[in-house]
Amino acid sequence: AQTVTQSQPEMSVQEAETVTLSCTYDTSESDYYLFWYKQPPSRQMILVIRQEAYKQQNATENRFSVNFQKAAKSFSLKISDSQLGDAAMYFCAYTRYKLIFGTGTRLQVFP
Amino acid sequence: GAGVSQSPSNKVTEKGKDVELRCDPISGHTALYWYRQSLGQGLEFLIYFQGNSAPDKSGLPSDRFSAERTGGSVSTLTIQRTQQEDSAVYLCASSLDPNSYEQYFGPGTRLTVT
């Protein structure tokens, strides 16, 4: 069975600084997708970034980028130039159709 | 365009009562998913629909839980004889098709069983 592990229950960062959230996963499949979702207090799950397993190039979306290490089954999220609006729960997820989520990392951003 | 909508936003019910939660996916999305988010269990997959059929119901926690989808659009998740452990946020998501992988979530229904 596939599993997703987020070992950092909470992280904090100062505004304008960079923070990295960790995620590891376990699967025997070779073709899959990985996502980072953001969930603010409003409960709305917002897709931050996606990575196709067959692509070696790390995905980037503006201030968000990932470090995807397929052999190590690692998928970390880097947030650059952190903003107050980045404060939220962040979930790493694996999918081949249904999403399997990690337990989440609560990110606090301090001015 | 309109996103995924869910109703009600919040539901408080007494233990033993039945509840129905509704999900309206994005128009044209053929795949629909239900998830549950609770303090003890995190985010869990419940059921997946492709059109009106449910090829994967493996996440439904007991036979008190059922779901249907009609017309390839609206889905209803029904919980019979609710228990306190059913208290959670129930999230619905849809995607264009199962191969598109990218799922768009609704705002969820917070269910509280007293």
mmCIF file of C-alpha atoms in Angstrom:
data_model
loop_
_atom_site.group_PDB
_atom_site.id
_atom_site.type_symbol
_atom_site.label_atom_id
_atom_site.label_comp_id
_atom_site.label_asym_id
_atom_site.label_seq_id
_atom_site.Cartn_x
_atom_site.Cartn_y
_atom_site.Cartn_z
ATOM 1 C CA ALA A 1 0.000 0.000 0.000
ATOM 2 C CA GLN A 2 1.116 3.514 -0.728
ATOM 3 C CA THR A 3 1.953 5.794 2.176
ATOM 4 C CA VAL A 4 2.930 9.440 2.500
ATOM 5 C CA THR A 5 4.913 10.771 5.460
ATOM 6 C CA GLN A 6 5.332 14.361 6.563
ATOM 7 C CA SER A 7 7.678 14.408 9.539
ATOM 8 C CA GLN A 8 7.309 18.089 10.420
ATOM 9 C CA PRO A 9 4.018 18.786 12.222
ATOM 10 C CA GLU A 10 4.848 22.490 12.448
ATOM 11 C CA MET A 11 7.251 24.878 10.794
ATOM 12 C CA SER A 12 7.744 28.602 11.070
ATOM 13 C CA VAL A 13 9.433 31.162 8.850
ATOM 14 C CA GLN A 14 9.971 34.877 8.849
ATOM 15 C CA GLU A 15 8.404 36.955 6.115
ATOM 16 C CA ALA A 16 10.612 37.153 2.990
ATOM 17 C CA GLU A 17 12.679 34.148 4.072
ATOM 18 C CA THR A 18 12.750 30.654 2.551
ATOM 19 C CA VAL A 19 11.331 27.502 4.109
ATOM 20 C CA THR A 20 11.381 23.861 3.030
ATOM 21 C CA LEU A 21 8.686 21.340 3.918
ATOM 22 C CA SER A 22 9.603 17.658 3.770
ATOM 23 C CA CYS A 23 7.667 14.727 2.380
ATOM 24 C CA THR A 24 8.554 11.116 1.728
ATOM 25 C CA TYR A 25 6.365 8.444 0.200
ATOM 26 C CA ASP A 26 6.379 4.751 -0.459
ATOM 27 C CA THR A 27 5.093 3.039 -3.570
ATOM 28 C CA SER A 28 6.006 0.191 -5.859
ATOM 29 C CA GLU A 29 4.521 1.961 -8.871
ATOM 30 C CA SER A 30 6.649 3.773 -11.411
ATOM 31 C CA ASP A 31 3.982 6.077 -12.845
ATOM 32 C CA TYR A 32 2.237 8.439 -10.470
ATOM 33 C CA TYR A 33 1.765 12.086 -9.575
ATOM 34 C CA LEU A 34 2.697 14.039 -6.481
ATOM 35 C CA PHE A 35 1.049 17.194 -5.229
ATOM 36 C CA TRP A 36 1.351 19.802 -2.551
ATOM 37 C CA TYR A 37 -1.967 21.208 -1.349
ATOM 38 C CA LYS A 38 -2.464 24.229 0.894
ATOM 39 C CA GLN A 39 -5.370 24.397 3.332
ATOM 40 C CA PRO A 40 -5.958 27.766 5.023
ATOM 41 C CA PRO A 41 -8.412 28.118 7.930
ATOM 42 C CA SER A 42 -11.231 28.476 5.388
ATOM 43 C CA ARG A 43 -10.870 24.673 4.811
ATOM 44 C CA GLN A 44 -10.544 25.113 1.050
ATOM 45 C CA MET A 45 -7.886 22.786 -0.362
ATOM 46 C CA ILE A 46 -5.807 24.678 -2.891
ATOM 47 C CA LEU A 47 -3.410 22.981 -5.284
ATOM 48 C CA VAL A 48 0.031 24.548 -4.944
ATOM 49 C CA ILE A 49 2.199 22.475 -7.262
ATOM 50 C CA ARG A 50 2.231 19.121 -9.066
ATOM 51 C CA GLN A 51 4.988 16.787 -10.199
ATOM 52 C CA GLU A 52 4.716 13.942 -12.683
ATOM 53 C CA ALA A 53 6.905 11.027 -11.642
ATOM 54 C CA TYR A 54 8.164 10.448 -15.183
ATOM 55 C CA LYS A 55 9.576 13.973 -15.353
ATOM 56 C CA GLN A 56 13.069 14.463 -13.969
ATOM 57 C CA GLN A 57 12.793 18.234 -13.989
ATOM 58 C CA ASN A 58 11.569 19.720 -10.717
ATOM 59 C CA ALA A 59 8.287 21.622 -10.944
ATOM 60 C CA THR A 60 8.190 25.346 -10.222
ATOM 61 C CA GLU A 61 5.245 27.694 -9.738
ATOM 62 C CA ASN A 62 6.316 31.269 -8.998
ATOM 63 C CA ARG A 63 7.681 31.251 -5.406
ATOM 64 C CA PHE A 64 7.011 27.530 -4.966
ATOM 65 C CA SER A 65 9.343 24.807 -6.148
ATOM 66 C CA VAL A 66 9.892 21.151 -5.383
ATOM 67 C CA ASN A 67 12.906 18.922 -4.976
ATOM 68 C CA PHE A 68 11.791 15.577 -6.382
ATOM 69 C CA GLN A 69 14.122 12.664 -5.741
ATOM 70 C CA LYS A 70 12.408 9.629 -7.260
ATOM 71 C CA ALA A 71 14.933 7.025 -6.156
ATOM 72 C CA ALA A 72 14.822 8.312 -2.590
ATOM 73 C CA LYS A 73 11.029 8.763 -2.784
ATOM 74 C CA SER A 74 11.338 12.269 -1.498
ATOM 75 C CA PHE A 75 9.270 15.296 -2.527
ATOM 76 C CA SER A 76 10.015 18.499 -0.611
ATOM 77 C CA LEU A 77 8.411 21.890 -1.122
ATOM 78 C CA LYS A 78 10.428 25.084 -1.036
ATOM 79 C CA ILE A 79 8.655 28.388 -0.490
ATOM 80 C CA SER A 80 10.781 31.411 -1.342
ATOM 81 C CA ASP A 81 10.123 34.994 -0.240
ATOM 82 C CA SER A 82 7.509 33.796 2.250
ATOM 83 C CA GLN A 83 4.429 35.940 2.668
ATOM 84 C CA LEU A 84 1.916 36.203 5.492
ATOM 85 C CA GLY A 85 -0.688 34.671 3.186
ATOM 86 C CA ASP A 86 1.370 31.493 2.946
ATOM 87 C CA ALA A 87 0.419 30.582 6.511
ATOM 88 C CA ALA A 88 -1.686 27.410 6.296
ATOM 89 C CA MET A 89 -1.610 23.631 6.574
ATOM 90 C CA TYR A 90 0.338 22.044 3.760
ATOM 91 C CA PHE A 91 -0.399 18.507 2.642
ATOM 92 C CA CYS A 92 1.755 16.336 0.456
ATOM 93 C CA ALA A 93 -0.249 13.859 -1.623
ATOM 94 C CA TYR A 94 0.419 10.907 -3.903
ATOM 95 C CA THR A 95 -1.964 9.779 -6.597
ATOM 96 C CA ARG A 96 -2.602 7.363 -9.395
ATOM 97 C CA TYR A 97 -6.253 8.411 -9.228
ATOM 98 C CA LYS A 98 -7.286 8.721 -5.554
ATOM 99 C CA LEU A 99 -5.228 11.010 -3.379
ATOM 100 C CA ILE A 100 -3.246 9.618 -0.463
ATOM 101 C CA PHE A 101 -2.312 12.405 1.899
ATOM 102 C CA GLY A 102 0.376 12.943 4.472
ATOM 103 C CA THR A 103 -0.547 14.193 7.930
ATOM 104 C CA GLY A 104 0.239 17.785 7.072
ATOM 105 C CA THR A 105 2.632 20.519 8.174
ATOM 106 C CA ARG A 106 1.308 23.672 9.773
ATOM 107 C CA LEU A 107 3.296 26.643 8.481
ATOM 108 C CA GLN A 108 3.402 29.857 10.479
ATOM 109 C CA VAL A 109 4.760 33.031 8.920
ATOM 110 C CA PHE A 110 6.032 35.793 11.200
ATOM 111 C CA PRO A 111 6.338 39.452 10.144
ATOM 112 C CA GLY B 1 -16.356 29.375 -13.851
ATOM 113 C CA ALA B 2 -18.009 27.814 -10.833
ATOM 114 C CA GLY B 3 -15.955 25.529 -8.658
ATOM 115 C CA VAL B 4 -16.993 22.501 -6.667
ATOM 116 C CA SER B 5 -19.794 23.304 -4.258
ATOM 117 C CA GLN B 6 -20.926 21.395 -1.194
ATOM 118 C CA SER B 7 -23.941 21.701 1.042
ATOM 119 C CA PRO B 8 -24.594 22.183 3.820
ATOM 120 C CA SER B 9 -21.499 24.024 4.972
ATOM 121 C CA ASN B 10 -22.077 22.860 8.516
ATOM 122 C CA LYS B 11 -24.347 20.187 9.914
ATOM 123 C CA VAL B 12 -25.046 19.356 13.542
ATOM 124 C CA THR B 13 -27.002 16.177 14.145
ATOM 125 C CA GLU B 14 -27.914 13.932 17.008
ATOM 126 C CA LYS B 15 -26.365 10.526 17.383
ATOM 127 C CA GLY B 16 -28.460 7.926 15.605
ATOM 128 C CA LYS B 17 -29.911 10.249 12.976
ATOM 129 C CA ASP B 18 -29.256 9.957 9.236
ATOM 130 C CA VAL B 19 -27.546 12.752 7.300
ATOM 131 C CA GLU B 20 -27.098 13.545 3.620
ATOM 132 C CA LEU B 21 -24.206 15.580 2.298
ATOM 133 C CA ARG B 22 -24.301 16.974 -1.217
ATOM 134 C CA CYS B 23 -21.576 17.690 -3.740
ATOM 135 C CA ASP B 24 -21.892 19.574 -7.037
ATOM 136 C CA PRO B 25 -18.754 18.996 -9.136
ATOM 137 C CA ILE B 26 -17.363 21.300 -11.763
ATOM 138 C CA SER B 27 -19.448 21.023 -14.927
ATOM 139 C CA GLY B 28 -17.990 18.457 -17.315
ATOM 140 C CA HIS B 29 -15.862 16.718 -14.703
ATOM 141 C CA THR B 30 -16.487 12.999 -14.966
ATOM 142 C CA ALA B 31 -14.527 11.883 -11.909
ATOM 143 C CA LEU B 32 -15.729 12.662 -8.377
ATOM 144 C CA TYR B 33 -14.142 11.818 -5.040
ATOM 145 C CA TRP B 34 -15.180 11.975 -1.416
ATOM 146 C CA TYR B 35 -12.640 12.375 1.382
ATOM 147 C CA ARG B 36 -12.961 12.713 5.118
ATOM 148 C CA GLN B 37 -10.777 14.918 7.292
ATOM 149 C CA SER B 38 -10.793 14.189 11.006
ATOM 150 C CA LEU B 39 -8.454 14.965 13.885
ATOM 151 C CA GLY B 40 -7.647 11.362 14.597
ATOM 152 C CA GLN B 41 -7.379 9.977 11.059
ATOM 153 C CA GLY B 42 -6.191 12.901 8.948
ATOM 154 C CA LEU B 43 -7.365 13.026 5.333
ATOM 155 C CA GLU B 44 -8.831 9.746 4.119
ATOM 156 C CA PHE B 45 -10.213 8.653 0.778
ATOM 157 C CA LEU B 46 -13.790 7.381 0.966
ATOM 158 C CA ILE B 47 -15.130 6.686 -2.536
ATOM 159 C CA TYR B 48 -14.494 7.452 -6.190
ATOM 160 C CA PHE B 49 -17.037 7.843 -8.971
ATOM 161 C CA GLN B 50 -16.407 7.678 -12.686
ATOM 162 C CA GLY B 51 -19.635 8.863 -14.238
ATOM 163 C CA ASN B 52 -22.412 7.281 -12.192
ATOM 164 C CA SER B 53 -20.519 4.158 -11.209
ATOM 165 C CA ALA B 54 -18.230 3.753 -8.217
ATOM 166 C CA PRO B 55 -15.278 1.533 -9.134
ATOM 167 C CA ASP B 56 -13.594 2.168 -5.792
ATOM 168 C CA LYS B 57 -15.581 2.222 -2.556
ATOM 169 C CA SER B 58 -12.711 0.863 -0.499
ATOM 170 C CA GLY B 59 -12.503 3.834 1.851
ATOM 171 C CA LEU B 60 -16.070 3.752 3.155
ATOM 172 C CA PRO B 61 -15.562 2.993 6.863
ATOM 173 C CA SER B 62 -18.718 0.939 7.445
ATOM 174 C CA ASP B 63 -21.980 -0.109 5.850
ATOM 175 C CA ARG B 64 -23.609 2.923 7.445
ATOM 176 C CA PHE B 65 -21.916 4.988 4.741
ATOM 177 C CA SER B 66 -23.196 5.027 1.183
ATOM 178 C CA ALA B 67 -22.940 7.363 -1.775
ATOM 179 C CA GLU B 68 -24.559 7.778 -5.126
ATOM 180 C CA ARG B 69 -24.119 9.937 -8.150
ATOM 181 C CA THR B 70 -26.875 10.704 -10.606
ATOM 182 C CA GLY B 71 -26.706 12.087 -14.119
ATOM 183 C CA GLY B 72 -22.933 12.034 -13.934
ATOM 184 C CA SER B 73 -23.091 15.176 -11.866
ATOM 185 C CA VAL B 74 -24.379 15.680 -8.314
ATOM 186 C CA SER B 75 -23.324 13.211 -5.650
ATOM 187 C CA THR B 76 -24.835 12.515 -2.255
ATOM 188 C CA LEU B 77 -22.993 10.927 0.655
ATOM 189 C CA THR B 78 -25.375 9.400 3.183
ATOM 190 C CA ILE B 79 -24.460 8.404 6.710
ATOM 191 C CA GLN B 80 -27.054 6.334 8.517
ATOM 192 C CA ARG B 81 -27.371 6.073 12.295
ATOM 193 C CA THR B 82 -24.619 8.619 12.845
ATOM 194 C CA GLN B 83 -22.061 8.056 15.590
ATOM 195 C CA GLN B 84 -19.844 10.573 17.352
ATOM 196 C CA GLU B 85 -16.793 9.211 15.538
ATOM 197 C CA ASP B 86 -18.408 10.311 12.266
ATOM 198 C CA SER B 87 -17.755 13.937 13.251
ATOM 199 C CA ALA B 88 -15.366 15.311 10.644
ATOM 200 C CA VAL B 89 -15.086 17.550 7.614
ATOM 201 C CA TYR B 90 -16.279 15.782 4.481
ATOM 202 C CA LEU B 91 -14.544 17.029 1.345
ATOM 203 C CA CYS B 92 -15.602 16.459 -2.217
ATOM 204 C CA ALA B 93 -13.316 16.836 -5.232
ATOM 205 C CA SER B 94 -13.731 16.472 -8.965
ATOM 206 C CA SER B 95 -11.428 16.085 -11.920
ATOM 207 C CA LEU B 96 -11.935 16.244 -15.663
ATOM 208 C CA ASP B 97 -11.313 12.516 -15.850
ATOM 209 C CA PRO B 98 -9.337 10.055 -13.703
ATOM 210 C CA ASN B 99 -6.294 10.384 -15.919
ATOM 211 C CA SER B 100 -6.043 14.123 -15.465
ATOM 212 C CA TYR B 101 -5.018 13.559 -11.811
ATOM 213 C CA GLU B 102 -5.582 17.178 -10.814
ATOM 214 C CA GLN B 103 -8.469 17.294 -8.367
ATOM 215 C CA TYR B 104 -10.386 20.431 -7.456
ATOM 216 C CA PHE B 105 -11.863 20.535 -3.992
ATOM 217 C CA GLY B 106 -15.048 21.970 -2.586
ATOM 218 C CA PRO B 107 -15.135 23.871 0.707
ATOM 219 C CA GLY B 108 -16.273 20.819 2.665
ATOM 220 C CA THR B 109 -19.123 20.045 5.046
ATOM 221 C CA ARG B 110 -18.309 20.076 8.743
ATOM 222 C CA LEU B 111 -20.402 17.366 10.415
ATOM 223 C CA THR B 112 -20.806 17.385 14.169
ATOM 224 C CA VAL B 113 -22.586 14.481 15.838
ATOM 225 C CA THR B 114 -23.756 15.253 19.374
#
